[in-house]
Amino acid sequence: MKRMSVNTHNNTYDIFIKKGILHNVGSFIESFIKNKKVIIITDTNVNRLYGEYLMKNMRKYTSSIFKIVINAGEDSKSFDTLKQIYDKLLSFHVNRTDIIIAFGGGVVGDLAGFAASTYMRGIHFIQIPTTLLSQIDSSIGGKVAINHPKGKNLIGSFYHPKSVIIDPDLLDTLNNKFLYDGFGEVIKYSLIKDKYLYNTLIRINNKIDIFNHIEDIIYNCCKIKKDIVEKDEKDQGIRMLLNFGHTLGHAIEKYYAYKSYTHGEAIAIGMYNITKVSEDICITKKGTSKLILDILNKYNLPYDMPTNNIEKLFDFIRLDKKNSGTNINLVFIKEVGKGTLQQLDIKEFQKLLTVNLKG
């Protein structure tokens, strides 16, 4: 088993990574759930595969356990679904001493975490992420949120879990599309902080090879995020590096109403295209975008910008949380493994992207 602790200014919690840990997950969180009401929030897909199994496991440690099942998909990260969760929590007479377990991918984790952060001004919650993307990224660091019709994650807070339990075996039931979706974020970590991880990923040849390395891959990504979050919990400086590819990626997701591209696919497109721009303005070493192209191809991730309607895309980029007046904070890489932050005028960024696409 691999284990690490996240230590921020006001919070400390453990991350456990072990194949098969779901089989005895209650023993790892017994101190948090004993004699408490436990509310599992999950989605229809995860519930069908593992919902009753987790309920059975939890019953060994508490006799008061409930489950809230939301529809799978990005559409559930909404005000309407949040209200439904509040209504359920009230009907179960949940109070501030009880605990929520977020059991699902990034949508469930973000939504359940935001509900936990706001219900009765905050109750404890635990993350049991079930997708690669959530295991290496969204379950760690305390960012919880819902979407607004005008953009992704615009309504949210910083609220850390009490523990994160990661079982790589849960990835066995993911289809290839959503497994490789997670690798969009894995590749991001390698590009901003870890050239060794990039070299490991580029040498992997097939799905069997992926699962032979998966615990180490997850651990390395979690370690990078933990180290960054400990230095910049509230996303005011170095933590922005974790947004590499996200400025364009989030805009692409919104442009296509979260229907055409998964998060990891959109981030892949964002990383490649913003690196072509940064090569043109000599921030990034020439040839780096080709290295990104090579690894995206290896993990079946898209890279071409799917629209030439840059003006419409920038309608969403102007709502990006990293904007400051007429400028936007952007993440580039100097070369593989070395991320950097730069501020550009939004109009200049739009011009550069437009020229690059036409070229």
mmCIF file of C-alpha atoms in Angstrom:
data_model
loop_
_atom_site.group_PDB
_atom_site.id
_atom_site.type_symbol
_atom_site.label_atom_id
_atom_site.label_comp_id
_atom_site.label_asym_id
_atom_site.label_seq_id
_atom_site.Cartn_x
_atom_site.Cartn_y
_atom_site.Cartn_z
ATOM 1 C CA MET A 1 0.000 0.000 0.000
ATOM 2 C CA LYS A 2 1.143 3.522 -0.780
ATOM 3 C CA ARG A 3 0.277 6.339 1.613
ATOM 4 C CA MET A 4 0.912 10.056 1.869
ATOM 5 C CA SER A 5 -0.381 12.948 3.941
ATOM 6 C CA VAL A 6 -1.572 16.299 2.657
ATOM 7 C CA ASN A 7 -0.658 19.059 5.106
ATOM 8 C CA THR A 8 -2.122 22.495 4.466
ATOM 9 C CA HIS A 9 -2.378 25.460 6.823
ATOM 10 C CA ASN A 10 -5.620 24.280 8.438
ATOM 11 C CA ASN A 11 -6.049 20.687 7.237
ATOM 12 C CA THR A 12 -4.215 17.372 7.321
ATOM 13 C CA TYR A 13 -5.503 14.202 5.705
ATOM 14 C CA ASP A 14 -4.196 10.911 4.369
ATOM 15 C CA ILE A 15 -4.319 9.461 0.883
ATOM 16 C CA PHE A 16 -4.295 5.662 0.686
ATOM 17 C CA ILE A 17 -3.520 3.906 -2.624
ATOM 18 C CA LYS A 18 -3.910 0.154 -2.859
ATOM 19 C CA LYS A 19 -5.373 -2.322 -5.320
ATOM 20 C CA GLY A 20 -8.405 -3.965 -3.698
ATOM 21 C CA ILE A 21 -8.681 -1.466 -0.850
ATOM 22 C CA LEU A 22 -12.428 -1.181 -1.452
ATOM 23 C CA HIS A 23 -12.843 -4.678 0.032
ATOM 24 C CA ASN A 24 -11.998 -3.384 3.515
ATOM 25 C CA VAL A 25 -12.344 0.353 3.064
ATOM 26 C CA GLY A 26 -14.302 0.723 6.308
ATOM 27 C CA SER A 27 -11.264 -0.219 8.374
ATOM 28 C CA PHE A 28 -9.367 2.760 6.946
ATOM 29 C CA ILE A 29 -12.088 5.284 7.822
ATOM 30 C CA GLU A 30 -13.584 3.658 10.922
ATOM 31 C CA SER A 31 -12.609 6.567 13.160
ATOM 32 C CA PHE A 32 -14.605 8.965 10.958
ATOM 33 C CA ILE A 33 -17.763 6.890 10.497
ATOM 34 C CA LYS A 34 -18.258 4.993 13.755
ATOM 35 C CA ASN A 35 -21.575 5.893 15.407
ATOM 36 C CA LYS A 36 -22.248 8.496 12.675
ATOM 37 C CA LYS A 37 -24.838 8.709 9.963
ATOM 38 C CA VAL A 38 -23.038 7.912 6.734
ATOM 39 C CA ILE A 39 -24.441 9.245 3.473
ATOM 40 C CA ILE A 40 -22.947 7.783 0.314
ATOM 41 C CA ILE A 41 -23.351 10.038 -2.713
ATOM 42 C CA THR A 42 -22.742 8.215 -5.982
ATOM 43 C CA ASP A 43 -23.997 8.129 -9.569
ATOM 44 C CA THR A 44 -26.081 5.652 -11.516
ATOM 45 C CA ASN A 45 -23.091 3.979 -13.185
ATOM 46 C CA VAL A 46 -21.020 3.465 -10.041
ATOM 47 C CA ASN A 47 -24.068 2.477 -8.019
ATOM 48 C CA ARG A 48 -24.899 -0.284 -10.487
ATOM 49 C CA LEU A 49 -21.399 -1.754 -10.183
ATOM 50 C CA TYR A 50 -20.380 -1.125 -6.585
ATOM 51 C CA GLY A 51 -23.120 0.675 -4.671
ATOM 52 C CA GLU A 52 -24.511 -2.223 -2.643
ATOM 53 C CA TYR A 53 -21.036 -3.622 -2.049
ATOM 54 C CA LEU A 54 -19.896 -0.398 -0.380
ATOM 55 C CA MET A 55 -23.115 -0.164 1.640
ATOM 56 C CA LYS A 56 -22.521 -3.700 2.937
ATOM 57 C CA ASN A 57 -18.950 -2.806 3.876
ATOM 58 C CA MET A 58 -20.040 0.316 5.747
ATOM 59 C CA ARG A 59 -22.691 -1.566 7.749
ATOM 60 C CA LYS A 60 -19.885 -3.304 9.647
ATOM 61 C CA TYR A 61 -19.038 0.055 11.220
ATOM 62 C CA THR A 62 -22.314 1.953 11.439
ATOM 63 C CA SER A 63 -25.974 1.001 11.514
ATOM 64 C CA SER A 64 -27.116 4.330 10.115
ATOM 65 C CA ILE A 65 -26.268 4.505 6.443
ATOM 66 C CA PHE A 66 -28.030 6.142 3.481
ATOM 67 C CA LYS A 67 -27.367 6.481 -0.213
ATOM 68 C CA ILE A 68 -28.071 9.280 -2.686
ATOM 69 C CA VAL A 69 -27.789 8.340 -6.365
ATOM 70 C CA ILE A 70 -27.490 11.067 -8.990
ATOM 71 C CA ASN A 71 -27.553 10.742 -12.763
ATOM 72 C CA ALA A 72 -24.143 10.051 -14.266
ATOM 73 C CA GLY A 73 -22.654 12.875 -16.324
ATOM 74 C CA GLU A 74 -21.564 16.507 -16.224
ATOM 75 C CA ASP A 75 -25.167 17.761 -16.320
ATOM 76 C CA SER A 76 -25.563 16.658 -12.693
ATOM 77 C CA LYS A 77 -23.009 19.221 -11.495
ATOM 78 C CA SER A 78 -25.817 21.756 -11.248
ATOM 79 C CA PHE A 79 -27.926 23.828 -8.871
ATOM 80 C CA ASP A 80 -30.876 21.493 -9.442
ATOM 81 C CA THR A 81 -28.983 18.366 -8.421
ATOM 82 C CA LEU A 82 -27.404 20.191 -5.483
ATOM 83 C CA LYS A 83 -30.858 21.117 -4.205
ATOM 84 C CA GLN A 84 -31.951 17.492 -4.515
ATOM 85 C CA ILE A 85 -28.997 16.468 -2.366
ATOM 86 C CA TYR A 86 -29.821 19.094 0.268
ATOM 87 C CA ASP A 87 -33.431 17.851 0.319
ATOM 88 C CA LYS A 88 -32.276 14.274 0.845
ATOM 89 C CA LEU A 89 -29.842 15.219 3.594
ATOM 90 C CA LEU A 90 -32.617 17.059 5.422
ATOM 91 C CA SER A 91 -35.012 14.139 5.020
ATOM 92 C CA PHE A 92 -32.370 11.840 6.532
ATOM 93 C CA HIS A 93 -32.000 14.302 9.464
ATOM 94 C CA VAL A 94 -28.284 14.644 8.796
ATOM 95 C CA ASN A 95 -26.515 16.979 11.208
ATOM 96 C CA ARG A 96 -23.050 18.500 11.462
ATOM 97 C CA THR A 97 -21.575 15.482 13.263
ATOM 98 C CA ASP A 98 -22.395 13.113 10.382
ATOM 99 C CA ILE A 99 -20.344 12.400 7.264
ATOM 100 C CA ILE A 100 -20.708 12.222 3.492
ATOM 101 C CA ILE A 101 -18.799 9.755 1.320
ATOM 102 C CA ALA A 102 -18.267 10.868 -2.284
ATOM 103 C CA PHE A 103 -18.125 7.633 -4.252
ATOM 104 C CA GLY A 104 -17.628 8.281 -7.940
ATOM 105 C CA GLY A 105 -15.706 10.281 -10.487
ATOM 106 C CA GLY A 106 -14.977 13.991 -10.660
ATOM 107 C CA VAL A 107 -18.601 15.058 -10.996
ATOM 108 C CA VAL A 108 -19.640 13.168 -7.864
ATOM 109 C CA GLY A 109 -16.574 14.315 -5.923
ATOM 110 C CA ASP A 110 -17.008 17.980 -6.825
ATOM 111 C CA LEU A 111 -20.753 17.970 -6.238
ATOM 112 C CA ALA A 112 -20.750 15.939 -3.004
ATOM 113 C CA GLY A 113 -17.815 17.963 -1.698
ATOM 114 C CA PHE A 114 -19.575 21.243 -2.412
ATOM 115 C CA ALA A 115 -22.731 19.956 -0.726
ATOM 116 C CA ALA A 116 -20.633 18.940 2.301
ATOM 117 C CA SER A 117 -18.940 22.341 2.419
ATOM 118 C CA THR A 118 -22.248 24.231 2.490
ATOM 119 C CA TYR A 119 -24.770 21.972 4.235
ATOM 120 C CA MET A 120 -25.189 23.342 7.781
ATOM 121 C CA ARG A 121 -22.067 25.421 7.098
ATOM 122 C CA GLY A 122 -19.973 22.327 6.593
ATOM 123 C CA ILE A 123 -19.900 18.638 7.489
ATOM 124 C CA HIS A 124 -17.070 16.153 7.043
ATOM 125 C CA PHE A 125 -16.685 14.155 3.852
ATOM 126 C CA ILE A 126 -14.458 11.414 2.458
ATOM 127 C CA GLN A 127 -13.421 10.864 -1.154
ATOM 128 C CA ILE A 128 -13.467 7.388 -2.731
ATOM 129 C CA PRO A 129 -12.731 8.275 -6.380
ATOM 130 C CA THR A 130 -13.572 5.705 -9.046
ATOM 131 C CA THR A 131 -12.039 7.133 -12.253
ATOM 132 C CA LEU A 132 -8.406 7.749 -13.074
ATOM 133 C CA LEU A 133 -9.061 11.460 -13.499
ATOM 134 C CA SER A 134 -10.606 11.767 -10.044
ATOM 135 C CA GLN A 135 -8.014 9.504 -8.416
ATOM 136 C CA ILE A 136 -5.060 11.577 -9.561
ATOM 137 C CA ASP A 137 -6.583 15.037 -9.598
ATOM 138 C CA SER A 138 -10.028 16.171 -8.515
ATOM 139 C CA SER A 139 -10.274 14.202 -5.250
ATOM 140 C CA ILE A 140 -7.149 15.903 -3.865
ATOM 141 C CA GLY A 141 -6.570 19.520 -2.935
ATOM 142 C CA GLY A 142 -9.943 20.670 -1.661
ATOM 143 C CA LYS A 143 -11.464 22.259 -4.754
ATOM 144 C CA VAL A 144 -15.201 21.521 -4.824
ATOM 145 C CA ALA A 145 -17.730 23.121 -7.143
ATOM 146 C CA ILE A 146 -20.747 23.019 -9.374
ATOM 147 C CA ASN A 147 -21.127 24.429 -12.855
ATOM 148 C CA HIS A 148 -23.012 27.560 -13.851
ATOM 149 C CA PRO A 149 -24.746 27.902 -17.228
ATOM 150 C CA LYS A 150 -22.018 30.393 -18.170
ATOM 151 C CA GLY A 151 -19.067 28.192 -17.288
ATOM 152 C CA LYS A 152 -17.489 25.255 -15.513
ATOM 153 C CA ASN A 153 -16.768 25.278 -11.748
ATOM 154 C CA LEU A 154 -17.748 28.934 -11.369
ATOM 155 C CA ILE A 155 -19.601 28.256 -8.087
ATOM 156 C CA GLY A 156 -17.353 26.564 -5.573
ATOM 157 C CA SER A 157 -15.179 26.630 -2.496
ATOM 158 C CA PHE A 158 -12.043 25.166 -0.953
ATOM 159 C CA TYR A 159 -13.034 22.312 1.333
ATOM 160 C CA HIS A 160 -10.767 19.369 2.051
ATOM 161 C CA PRO A 161 -11.864 15.775 2.645
ATOM 162 C CA LYS A 162 -10.987 13.913 5.827
ATOM 163 C CA SER A 163 -9.425 11.103 3.802
ATOM 164 C CA VAL A 164 -8.963 9.925 0.205
ATOM 165 C CA ILE A 165 -9.174 6.200 -0.532
ATOM 166 C CA ILE A 166 -7.892 5.150 -3.970
ATOM 167 C CA ASP A 167 -8.443 1.663 -5.350
ATOM 168 C CA PRO A 168 -6.850 1.278 -8.812
ATOM 169 C CA ASP A 169 -8.852 -1.936 -9.326
ATOM 170 C CA LEU A 170 -11.943 0.239 -9.796
ATOM 171 C CA LEU A 171 -10.446 1.323 -13.117
ATOM 172 C CA ASP A 172 -10.927 -2.198 -14.513
ATOM 173 C CA THR A 173 -14.567 -1.426 -15.261
ATOM 174 C CA LEU A 174 -13.839 1.792 -17.157
ATOM 175 C CA ASN A 175 -14.110 1.580 -20.910
ATOM 176 C CA ASN A 176 -11.048 2.664 -22.868
ATOM 177 C CA LYS A 177 -12.438 6.117 -23.631
ATOM 178 C CA PHE A 178 -12.711 7.060 -19.977
ATOM 179 C CA LEU A 179 -9.478 5.349 -18.970
ATOM 180 C CA TYR A 180 -7.584 7.378 -21.559
ATOM 181 C CA ASP A 181 -9.580 10.445 -20.543
ATOM 182 C CA GLY A 182 -7.781 10.244 -17.199
ATOM 183 C CA PHE A 183 -4.454 10.127 -18.969
ATOM 184 C CA GLY A 184 -5.114 13.651 -20.220
ATOM 185 C CA GLU A 185 -4.475 14.795 -16.639
ATOM 186 C CA VAL A 186 -1.660 12.278 -16.049
ATOM 187 C CA ILE A 187 0.147 13.686 -19.083
ATOM 188 C CA LYS A 188 -0.442 17.195 -17.735
ATOM 189 C CA TYR A 189 1.438 16.334 -14.546
ATOM 190 C CA SER A 190 4.368 14.964 -16.528
ATOM 191 C CA LEU A 191 4.540 18.081 -18.687
ATOM 192 C CA ILE A 192 4.472 20.628 -15.872
ATOM 193 C CA LYS A 193 6.610 18.839 -13.274
ATOM 194 C CA ASP A 194 7.994 15.394 -14.073
ATOM 195 C CA LYS A 195 9.997 14.522 -17.182
ATOM 196 C CA TYR A 196 10.664 11.059 -15.703
ATOM 197 C CA LEU A 197 6.913 10.431 -15.637
ATOM 198 C CA TYR A 198 6.683 11.553 -19.273
ATOM 199 C CA ASN A 199 9.407 9.076 -20.219
ATOM 200 C CA THR A 200 7.613 6.304 -18.313
ATOM 201 C CA LEU A 201 4.341 7.061 -20.096
ATOM 202 C CA ILE A 202 5.910 7.171 -23.539
ATOM 203 C CA ARG A 203 7.424 3.704 -22.994
ATOM 204 C CA ILE A 204 4.098 2.067 -22.066
ATOM 205 C CA ASN A 205 2.876 -0.039 -24.952
ATOM 206 C CA ASN A 206 -0.575 -1.405 -24.101
ATOM 207 C CA LYS A 207 -3.368 -1.583 -21.527
ATOM 208 C CA ILE A 208 -1.727 -4.458 -19.648
ATOM 209 C CA ASP A 209 1.389 -2.322 -19.310
ATOM 210 C CA ILE A 210 -0.740 0.540 -17.994
ATOM 211 C CA PHE A 211 -2.154 -1.585 -15.191
ATOM 212 C CA ASN A 212 1.289 -2.953 -14.336
ATOM 213 C CA HIS A 213 2.391 0.646 -13.660
ATOM 214 C CA ILE A 214 -0.881 2.145 -12.459
ATOM 215 C CA GLU A 215 -0.180 2.374 -8.714
ATOM 216 C CA ASP A 216 3.104 4.190 -9.340
ATOM 217 C CA ILE A 217 1.469 6.487 -11.902
ATOM 218 C CA ILE A 218 -1.311 7.407 -9.467
ATOM 219 C CA TYR A 219 1.152 7.892 -6.609
ATOM 220 C CA ASN A 220 3.432 10.168 -8.648
ATOM 221 C CA CYS A 221 0.525 12.354 -9.794
ATOM 222 C CA CYS A 222 -0.909 12.596 -6.265
ATOM 223 C CA LYS A 223 2.538 13.470 -4.905
ATOM 224 C CA ILE A 224 2.961 16.292 -7.415
ATOM 225 C CA LYS A 225 -0.463 17.701 -6.588
ATOM 226 C CA LYS A 226 0.041 17.324 -2.827
ATOM 227 C CA ASP A 227 3.360 19.192 -2.960
ATOM 228 C CA ILE A 228 1.860 22.027 -4.987
ATOM 229 C CA VAL A 229 -1.291 22.332 -2.851
ATOM 230 C CA GLU A 230 0.769 22.470 0.342
ATOM 231 C CA LYS A 231 2.662 25.456 -1.047
ATOM 232 C CA ASP A 232 -0.396 27.251 -2.487
ATOM 233 C CA GLU A 233 -3.686 25.998 -1.073
ATOM 234 C CA LYS A 234 -5.888 28.799 -2.419
ATOM 235 C CA ASP A 235 -4.659 28.882 -6.020
ATOM 236 C CA GLN A 236 -2.912 32.256 -5.870
ATOM 237 C CA GLY A 237 0.435 31.241 -7.342
ATOM 238 C CA ILE A 238 2.172 27.950 -8.129
ATOM 239 C CA ARG A 239 -1.071 25.951 -7.928
ATOM 240 C CA MET A 240 -2.115 27.607 -11.177
ATOM 241 C CA LEU A 241 0.395 25.281 -12.875
ATOM 242 C CA LEU A 242 -2.198 22.545 -12.427
ATOM 243 C CA ASN A 243 -4.369 24.434 -14.927
ATOM 244 C CA PHE A 244 -2.081 23.703 -17.878
ATOM 245 C CA GLY A 245 -4.364 23.222 -20.875
ATOM 246 C CA HIS A 246 -7.461 24.128 -18.865
ATOM 247 C CA THR A 247 -8.081 27.654 -20.136
ATOM 248 C CA LEU A 248 -8.726 26.340 -23.633
ATOM 249 C CA GLY A 249 -9.977 22.976 -22.389
ATOM 250 C CA HIS A 250 -12.759 24.366 -20.206
ATOM 251 C CA ALA A 251 -13.839 26.678 -23.027
ATOM 252 C CA ILE A 252 -14.022 23.735 -25.440
ATOM 253 C CA GLU A 253 -16.080 21.725 -22.948
ATOM 254 C CA LYS A 254 -18.528 24.601 -22.558
ATOM 255 C CA TYR A 255 -18.623 25.385 -26.293
ATOM 256 C CA TYR A 256 -19.819 21.831 -26.942
ATOM 257 C CA ALA A 257 -22.113 21.791 -23.879
ATOM 258 C CA TYR A 258 -20.028 19.013 -22.264
ATOM 259 C CA LYS A 259 -21.351 16.566 -24.879
ATOM 260 C CA SER A 260 -18.620 16.126 -27.486
ATOM 261 C CA TYR A 261 -15.435 15.974 -25.419
ATOM 262 C CA THR A 262 -14.572 14.516 -22.040
ATOM 263 C CA HIS A 263 -12.578 16.662 -19.636
ATOM 264 C CA GLY A 264 -9.321 14.865 -20.375
ATOM 265 C CA GLU A 265 -9.868 15.113 -24.118
ATOM 266 C CA ALA A 266 -10.534 18.852 -23.901
ATOM 267 C CA ILE A 267 -7.428 19.360 -21.725
ATOM 268 C CA ALA A 268 -5.352 17.400 -24.244
ATOM 269 C CA ILE A 269 -6.484 19.752 -27.020
ATOM 270 C CA GLY A 270 -5.774 22.727 -24.769
ATOM 271 C CA MET A 271 -2.239 21.586 -23.861
ATOM 272 C CA TYR A 272 -1.195 20.967 -27.433
ATOM 273 C CA ASN A 273 -2.609 24.168 -28.896
ATOM 274 C CA ILE A 274 -1.409 26.497 -26.165
ATOM 275 C CA THR A 275 2.072 24.994 -26.532
ATOM 276 C CA LYS A 276 2.061 25.734 -30.248
ATOM 277 C CA VAL A 277 1.303 29.349 -29.309
ATOM 278 C CA SER A 278 4.032 29.475 -26.653
ATOM 279 C CA GLU A 279 6.573 28.031 -29.080
ATOM 280 C CA ASP A 280 5.721 30.807 -31.540
ATOM 281 C CA ILE A 281 6.418 33.484 -28.914
ATOM 282 C CA CYS A 282 9.616 31.733 -27.719
ATOM 283 C CA ILE A 283 8.404 30.797 -24.226
ATOM 284 C CA THR A 284 8.629 27.084 -25.019
ATOM 285 C CA LYS A 285 11.522 25.131 -26.477
ATOM 286 C CA LYS A 286 10.958 24.373 -30.154
ATOM 287 C CA GLY A 287 9.811 20.816 -30.753
ATOM 288 C CA THR A 288 7.945 20.497 -27.440
ATOM 289 C CA SER A 289 4.532 20.531 -29.096
ATOM 290 C CA LYS A 290 5.680 17.534 -31.199
ATOM 291 C CA LEU A 291 6.523 15.650 -27.981
ATOM 292 C CA ILE A 292 3.026 16.453 -26.694
ATOM 293 C CA LEU A 293 1.526 15.290 -29.986
ATOM 294 C CA ASP A 294 3.423 11.999 -29.726
ATOM 295 C CA ILE A 295 2.151 11.185 -26.249
ATOM 296 C CA LEU A 296 -1.423 12.273 -26.975
ATOM 297 C CA ASN A 297 -1.465 9.951 -29.971
ATOM 298 C CA LYS A 298 -0.162 7.124 -27.799
ATOM 299 C CA TYR A 299 -3.086 7.514 -25.381
ATOM 300 C CA ASN A 300 -5.739 8.022 -28.059
ATOM 301 C CA LEU A 301 -6.349 11.632 -27.102
ATOM 302 C CA PRO A 302 -7.365 14.374 -29.562
ATOM 303 C CA TYR A 303 -5.197 17.412 -30.251
ATOM 304 C CA ASP A 304 -6.690 19.442 -33.134
ATOM 305 C CA MET A 305 -8.713 22.513 -32.178
ATOM 306 C CA PRO A 306 -12.284 21.445 -33.038
ATOM 307 C CA THR A 307 -13.572 24.896 -33.988
ATOM 308 C CA ASN A 308 -12.387 27.950 -35.863
ATOM 309 C CA ASN A 309 -14.951 30.123 -34.079
ATOM 310 C CA ILE A 310 -12.333 31.638 -31.781
ATOM 311 C CA GLU A 311 -14.499 34.649 -30.925
ATOM 312 C CA LYS A 312 -17.196 32.389 -29.466
ATOM 313 C CA LEU A 313 -14.572 30.352 -27.637
ATOM 314 C CA PHE A 314 -13.226 33.535 -26.062
ATOM 315 C CA ASP A 315 -16.684 34.434 -24.793
ATOM 316 C CA PHE A 316 -16.127 31.544 -22.381
ATOM 317 C CA ILE A 317 -12.428 32.263 -21.804
ATOM 318 C CA ARG A 318 -13.300 35.787 -20.645
ATOM 319 C CA LEU A 319 -15.254 34.173 -17.779
ATOM 320 C CA ASP A 320 -12.209 32.126 -16.755
ATOM 321 C CA LYS A 321 -11.400 32.474 -13.036
ATOM 322 C CA LYS A 322 -7.759 33.234 -13.911
ATOM 323 C CA ASN A 323 -8.681 36.515 -15.580
ATOM 324 C CA SER A 324 -7.637 39.808 -14.008
ATOM 325 C CA GLY A 325 -9.110 42.771 -15.854
ATOM 326 C CA THR A 326 -7.867 42.748 -19.423
ATOM 327 C CA ASN A 327 -5.168 40.167 -18.686
ATOM 328 C CA ILE A 328 -5.258 36.421 -18.159
ATOM 329 C CA ASN A 329 -2.838 34.211 -16.244
ATOM 330 C CA LEU A 330 -1.770 31.378 -18.519
ATOM 331 C CA VAL A 331 0.220 28.207 -17.904
ATOM 332 C CA PHE A 332 2.908 27.308 -20.405
ATOM 333 C CA ILE A 333 5.795 24.849 -20.281
ATOM 334 C CA LYS A 334 9.371 25.865 -21.018
ATOM 335 C CA GLU A 335 10.060 22.250 -21.938
ATOM 336 C CA VAL A 336 8.778 18.854 -20.787
ATOM 337 C CA GLY A 337 8.732 18.821 -16.983
ATOM 338 C CA LYS A 338 9.059 22.578 -16.494
ATOM 339 C CA GLY A 339 5.828 24.546 -16.164
ATOM 340 C CA THR A 340 5.743 28.325 -15.976
ATOM 341 C CA LEU A 341 3.158 31.051 -15.405
ATOM 342 C CA GLN A 342 2.811 34.033 -17.730
ATOM 343 C CA GLN A 343 0.313 36.860 -17.949
ATOM 344 C CA LEU A 344 -0.939 37.929 -21.359
ATOM 345 C CA ASP A 345 -3.431 40.470 -22.598
ATOM 346 C CA ILE A 346 -6.578 38.532 -23.472
ATOM 347 C CA LYS A 347 -6.887 40.223 -26.877
ATOM 348 C CA GLU A 348 -3.262 39.408 -27.643
ATOM 349 C CA PHE A 349 -3.816 35.785 -26.616
ATOM 350 C CA GLN A 350 -6.856 35.599 -28.901
ATOM 351 C CA LYS A 351 -4.840 37.056 -31.782
ATOM 352 C CA LEU A 352 -1.979 34.603 -31.241
ATOM 353 C CA LEU A 353 -4.303 31.616 -31.142
ATOM 354 C CA THR A 354 -6.162 32.767 -34.261
ATOM 355 C CA VAL A 355 -2.937 33.240 -36.212
ATOM 356 C CA ASN A 356 -1.636 29.859 -35.062
ATOM 357 C CA LEU A 357 -4.771 28.048 -36.204
ATOM 358 C CA LYS A 358 -4.704 29.729 -39.583
ATOM 359 C CA GLY A 359 -1.028 28.868 -39.954
#
